[in-house]
Amino acid sequence: MESAKKFWFSLDDKIRYLVIGSFNAGVCYVIYSLICLIIGDRVYQIALALAWLLSSVISFITQRTFVFEGKGIWYKEYLKCCATWFFSYLINAGLLEFTVKICGMNVYIAQLISNFTAAVFTYIVFKKFAFKKG
């Protein structure tokens, strides 16, 4: 187990973020899709907000544990993550609205594109702010 951990953390943090971030984005997308299927895809922005809220706890735990090896006070890191997610959510919601309303995309495809773009922003801010070492 220790050798697996050593190997994992020998990988560049961008690789770790890509793996864990893909998992987290998948969780968020599944939640988003289920909500759209249950309450209807006309309210895709509500589905997005609920998906982000529900998946944020999983994302915090996995990012802190498997990507950035958070060593700080967890609730301070969590608050920084919440601030990061707020702006990331705004990027995601804005792009989702643009791709659905202006480009005429399906809400499911539009969310895939929007979520990926927000994930790039989130990685940068997590690294430089939320889980900054030192």
PDB file of C-alpha atoms in Angstrom:
ATOM      1  CA  MET A   1       0.000   0.000   0.000  1.00  0.00           C
ATOM      2  CA  GLU A   2       2.811   2.381   0.850  1.00  0.00           C
ATOM      3  CA  SER A   3       4.469   1.777  -2.530  1.00  0.00           C
ATOM      4  CA  ALA A   4       1.201   2.543  -4.337  1.00  0.00           C
ATOM      5  CA  LYS A   5       0.911   5.789  -2.389  1.00  0.00           C
ATOM      6  CA  LYS A   6       4.534   6.631  -3.136  1.00  0.00           C
ATOM      7  CA  PHE A   7       3.978   5.941  -6.845  1.00  0.00           C
ATOM      8  CA  TRP A   8       0.754   7.970  -6.930  1.00  0.00           C
ATOM      9  CA  PHE A   9       2.358  11.026  -5.357  1.00  0.00           C
ATOM     10  CA  SER A  10       5.421  10.718  -7.581  1.00  0.00           C
ATOM     11  CA  LEU A  11       3.119  11.583 -10.479  1.00  0.00           C
ATOM     12  CA  ASP A  12       2.860  15.237 -11.457  1.00  0.00           C
ATOM     13  CA  ASP A  13      -0.061  16.961  -9.746  1.00  0.00           C
ATOM     14  CA  LYS A  14      -1.568  17.761 -13.152  1.00  0.00           C
ATOM     15  CA  ILE A  15      -1.856  14.027 -13.839  1.00  0.00           C
ATOM     16  CA  ARG A  16      -3.346  13.395 -10.391  1.00  0.00           C
ATOM     17  CA  TYR A  17      -5.793  16.269 -10.917  1.00  0.00           C
ATOM     18  CA  LEU A  18      -6.751  14.923 -14.341  1.00  0.00           C
ATOM     19  CA  VAL A  19      -7.564  11.493 -12.886  1.00  0.00           C
ATOM     20  CA  ILE A  20      -9.322  12.691  -9.737  1.00  0.00           C
ATOM     21  CA  GLY A  21     -10.863  15.697 -11.466  1.00  0.00           C
ATOM     22  CA  SER A  22     -12.277  13.419 -14.159  1.00  0.00           C
ATOM     23  CA  PHE A  23     -13.813  11.249 -11.451  1.00  0.00           C
ATOM     24  CA  ASN A  24     -15.289  14.322  -9.723  1.00  0.00           C
ATOM     25  CA  ALA A  25     -16.546  15.787 -13.008  1.00  0.00           C
ATOM     26  CA  GLY A  26     -18.142  12.421 -13.762  1.00  0.00           C
ATOM     27  CA  VAL A  27     -19.901  12.401 -10.388  1.00  0.00           C
ATOM     28  CA  CYS A  28     -21.131  15.959 -10.937  1.00  0.00           C
ATOM     29  CA  TYR A  29     -22.272  15.158 -14.481  1.00  0.00           C
ATOM     30  CA  VAL A  30     -24.177  12.048 -13.382  1.00  0.00           C
ATOM     31  CA  ILE A  31     -25.915  14.035 -10.634  1.00  0.00           C
ATOM     32  CA  TYR A  32     -26.696  16.836 -13.133  1.00  0.00           C
ATOM     33  CA  SER A  33     -28.080  14.369 -15.680  1.00  0.00           C
ATOM     34  CA  LEU A  34     -30.210  12.551 -13.112  1.00  0.00           C
ATOM     35  CA  ILE A  35     -31.676  15.811 -11.852  1.00  0.00           C
ATOM     36  CA  CYS A  36     -32.419  16.908 -15.441  1.00  0.00           C
ATOM     37  CA  LEU A  37     -34.114  13.572 -16.101  1.00  0.00           C
ATOM     38  CA  ILE A  38     -36.151  13.777 -12.892  1.00  0.00           C
ATOM     39  CA  ILE A  39     -37.264  17.415 -12.932  1.00  0.00           C
ATOM     40  CA  GLY A  40     -36.856  18.146 -16.644  1.00  0.00           C
ATOM     41  CA  ASP A  41     -34.046  19.638 -18.665  1.00  0.00           C
ATOM     42  CA  ARG A  42     -35.763  23.024 -19.007  1.00  0.00           C
ATOM     43  CA  VAL A  43     -34.498  23.827 -15.534  1.00  0.00           C
ATOM     44  CA  TYR A  44     -30.918  22.864 -16.345  1.00  0.00           C
ATOM     45  CA  GLN A  45     -29.493  25.765 -14.319  1.00  0.00           C
ATOM     46  CA  ILE A  46     -31.230  24.483 -11.175  1.00  0.00           C
ATOM     47  CA  ALA A  47     -29.906  21.007 -11.960  1.00  0.00           C
ATOM     48  CA  LEU A  48     -26.409  22.472 -12.312  1.00  0.00           C
ATOM     49  CA  ALA A  49     -26.594  24.311  -8.963  1.00  0.00           C
ATOM     50  CA  LEU A  50     -27.827  21.206  -7.147  1.00  0.00           C
ATOM     51  CA  ALA A  51     -25.187  19.017  -8.804  1.00  0.00           C
ATOM     52  CA  TRP A  52     -22.403  21.404  -7.796  1.00  0.00           C
ATOM     53  CA  LEU A  53     -23.650  21.562  -4.217  1.00  0.00           C
ATOM     54  CA  LEU A  54     -23.971  17.804  -3.879  1.00  0.00           C
ATOM     55  CA  SER A  55     -20.693  16.928  -5.566  1.00  0.00           C
ATOM     56  CA  SER A  56     -18.589  19.599  -3.814  1.00  0.00           C
ATOM     57  CA  VAL A  57     -18.089  17.545  -0.663  1.00  0.00           C
ATOM     58  CA  ILE A  58     -16.821  14.554  -2.639  1.00  0.00           C
ATOM     59  CA  SER A  59     -14.624  16.829  -4.699  1.00  0.00           C
ATOM     60  CA  PHE A  60     -13.090  18.478  -1.644  1.00  0.00           C
ATOM     61  CA  ILE A  61     -12.248  15.159  -0.020  1.00  0.00           C
ATOM     62  CA  THR A  62     -10.753  13.628  -3.148  1.00  0.00           C
ATOM     63  CA  GLN A  63      -8.816  16.741  -4.205  1.00  0.00           C
ATOM     64  CA  ARG A  64      -7.429  17.301  -0.730  1.00  0.00           C
ATOM     65  CA  THR A  65      -6.499  13.657  -0.223  1.00  0.00           C
ATOM     66  CA  PHE A  66      -5.396  12.426  -3.637  1.00  0.00           C
ATOM     67  CA  VAL A  67      -4.180  15.496  -5.519  1.00  0.00           C
ATOM     68  CA  PHE A  68      -2.851  18.237  -3.281  1.00  0.00           C
ATOM     69  CA  GLU A  69      -2.125  16.320  -0.053  1.00  0.00           C
ATOM     70  CA  GLY A  70      -3.773  19.032   1.995  1.00  0.00           C
ATOM     71  CA  LYS A  71      -1.944  19.469   5.256  1.00  0.00           C
ATOM     72  CA  GLY A  72      -3.551  22.672   6.391  1.00  0.00           C
ATOM     73  CA  ILE A  73      -6.555  23.143   8.614  1.00  0.00           C
ATOM     74  CA  TRP A  74      -9.278  21.319   6.714  1.00  0.00           C
ATOM     75  CA  TYR A  75     -12.103  23.798   7.281  1.00  0.00           C
ATOM     76  CA  LYS A  76      -9.949  26.718   6.099  1.00  0.00           C
ATOM     77  CA  GLU A  77      -9.076  24.747   2.971  1.00  0.00           C
ATOM     78  CA  TYR A  78     -12.751  23.889   2.539  1.00  0.00           C
ATOM     79  CA  LEU A  79     -13.749  27.563   2.734  1.00  0.00           C
ATOM     80  CA  LYS A  80     -11.111  28.396   0.127  1.00  0.00           C
ATOM     81  CA  CYS A  81     -12.472  25.595  -2.033  1.00  0.00           C
ATOM     82  CA  CYS A  82     -15.982  26.984  -1.647  1.00  0.00           C
ATOM     83  CA  ALA A  83     -14.739  30.386  -2.830  1.00  0.00           C
ATOM     84  CA  THR A  84     -13.036  28.707  -5.774  1.00  0.00           C
ATOM     85  CA  TRP A  85     -16.142  26.689  -6.616  1.00  0.00           C
ATOM     86  CA  PHE A  86     -18.278  29.814  -6.510  1.00  0.00           C
ATOM     87  CA  PHE A  87     -16.286  31.385  -9.341  1.00  0.00           C
ATOM     88  CA  SER A  88     -15.906  28.072 -11.129  1.00  0.00           C
ATOM     89  CA  TYR A  89     -19.668  27.589 -10.873  1.00  0.00           C
ATOM     90  CA  LEU A  90     -20.238  31.044 -12.395  1.00  0.00           C
ATOM     91  CA  ILE A  91     -17.955  30.133 -15.304  1.00  0.00           C
ATOM     92  CA  ASN A  92     -19.752  26.810 -15.743  1.00  0.00           C
ATOM     93  CA  ALA A  93     -23.227  28.377 -15.503  1.00  0.00           C
ATOM     94  CA  GLY A  94     -22.328  31.186 -17.910  1.00  0.00           C
ATOM     95  CA  LEU A  95     -20.858  28.830 -20.486  1.00  0.00           C
ATOM     96  CA  LEU A  96     -23.787  26.455 -20.089  1.00  0.00           C
ATOM     97  CA  GLU A  97     -26.234  29.278 -20.706  1.00  0.00           C
ATOM     98  CA  PHE A  98     -24.260  30.487 -23.725  1.00  0.00           C
ATOM     99  CA  THR A  99     -23.941  27.051 -25.303  1.00  0.00           C
ATOM    100  CA  VAL A 100     -27.622  26.223 -24.773  1.00  0.00           C
ATOM    101  CA  LYS A 101     -29.254  29.576 -25.589  1.00  0.00           C
ATOM    102  CA  ILE A 102     -26.866  31.070 -28.161  1.00  0.00           C
ATOM    103  CA  CYS A 103     -25.350  27.970 -29.762  1.00  0.00           C
ATOM    104  CA  GLY A 104     -28.503  25.867 -29.462  1.00  0.00           C
ATOM    105  CA  MET A 105     -26.725  22.862 -27.955  1.00  0.00           C
ATOM    106  CA  ASN A 106     -28.379  20.040 -26.088  1.00  0.00           C
ATOM    107  CA  VAL A 107     -28.121  20.640 -22.307  1.00  0.00           C
ATOM    108  CA  TYR A 108     -26.180  17.408 -21.774  1.00  0.00           C
ATOM    109  CA  ILE A 109     -23.508  18.142 -24.398  1.00  0.00           C
ATOM    110  CA  ALA A 110     -23.330  21.783 -23.328  1.00  0.00           C
ATOM    111  CA  GLN A 111     -22.656  20.737 -19.731  1.00  0.00           C
ATOM    112  CA  LEU A 112     -19.813  18.438 -20.789  1.00  0.00           C
ATOM    113  CA  ILE A 113     -18.089  21.353 -22.521  1.00  0.00           C
ATOM    114  CA  SER A 114     -18.828  23.839 -19.742  1.00  0.00           C
ATOM    115  CA  ASN A 115     -17.722  21.475 -16.982  1.00  0.00           C
ATOM    116  CA  PHE A 116     -14.383  20.806 -18.676  1.00  0.00           C
ATOM    117  CA  THR A 117     -13.668  24.528 -19.047  1.00  0.00           C
ATOM    118  CA  ALA A 118     -14.542  25.191 -15.404  1.00  0.00           C
ATOM    119  CA  ALA A 119     -12.277  22.297 -14.344  1.00  0.00           C
ATOM    120  CA  VAL A 120      -9.217  23.952 -15.900  1.00  0.00           C
ATOM    121  CA  PHE A 121      -9.936  27.160 -13.986  1.00  0.00           C
ATOM    122  CA  THR A 122     -10.516  25.191 -10.777  1.00  0.00           C
ATOM    123  CA  TYR A 123      -7.178  23.355 -11.019  1.00  0.00           C
ATOM    124  CA  ILE A 124      -5.254  26.617 -11.297  1.00  0.00           C
ATOM    125  CA  VAL A 125      -7.035  28.256  -8.370  1.00  0.00           C
ATOM    126  CA  PHE A 126      -6.881  25.127  -6.184  1.00  0.00           C
ATOM    127  CA  LYS A 127      -3.137  24.900  -6.728  1.00  0.00           C
ATOM    128  CA  LYS A 128      -2.390  28.608  -6.253  1.00  0.00           C
ATOM    129  CA  PHE A 129      -4.940  29.391  -3.532  1.00  0.00           C
ATOM    130  CA  ALA A 130      -7.017  26.676  -1.858  1.00  0.00           C
ATOM    131  CA  PHE A 131      -4.291  24.070  -1.341  1.00  0.00           C
ATOM    132  CA  LYS A 132      -1.255  26.338  -1.629  1.00  0.00           C
ATOM    133  CA  LYS A 133       1.706  24.858   0.216  1.00  0.00           C
ATOM    134  CA  GLY A 134       3.945  26.877   2.425  1.00  0.00           C
TER     135      GLY A 134
END
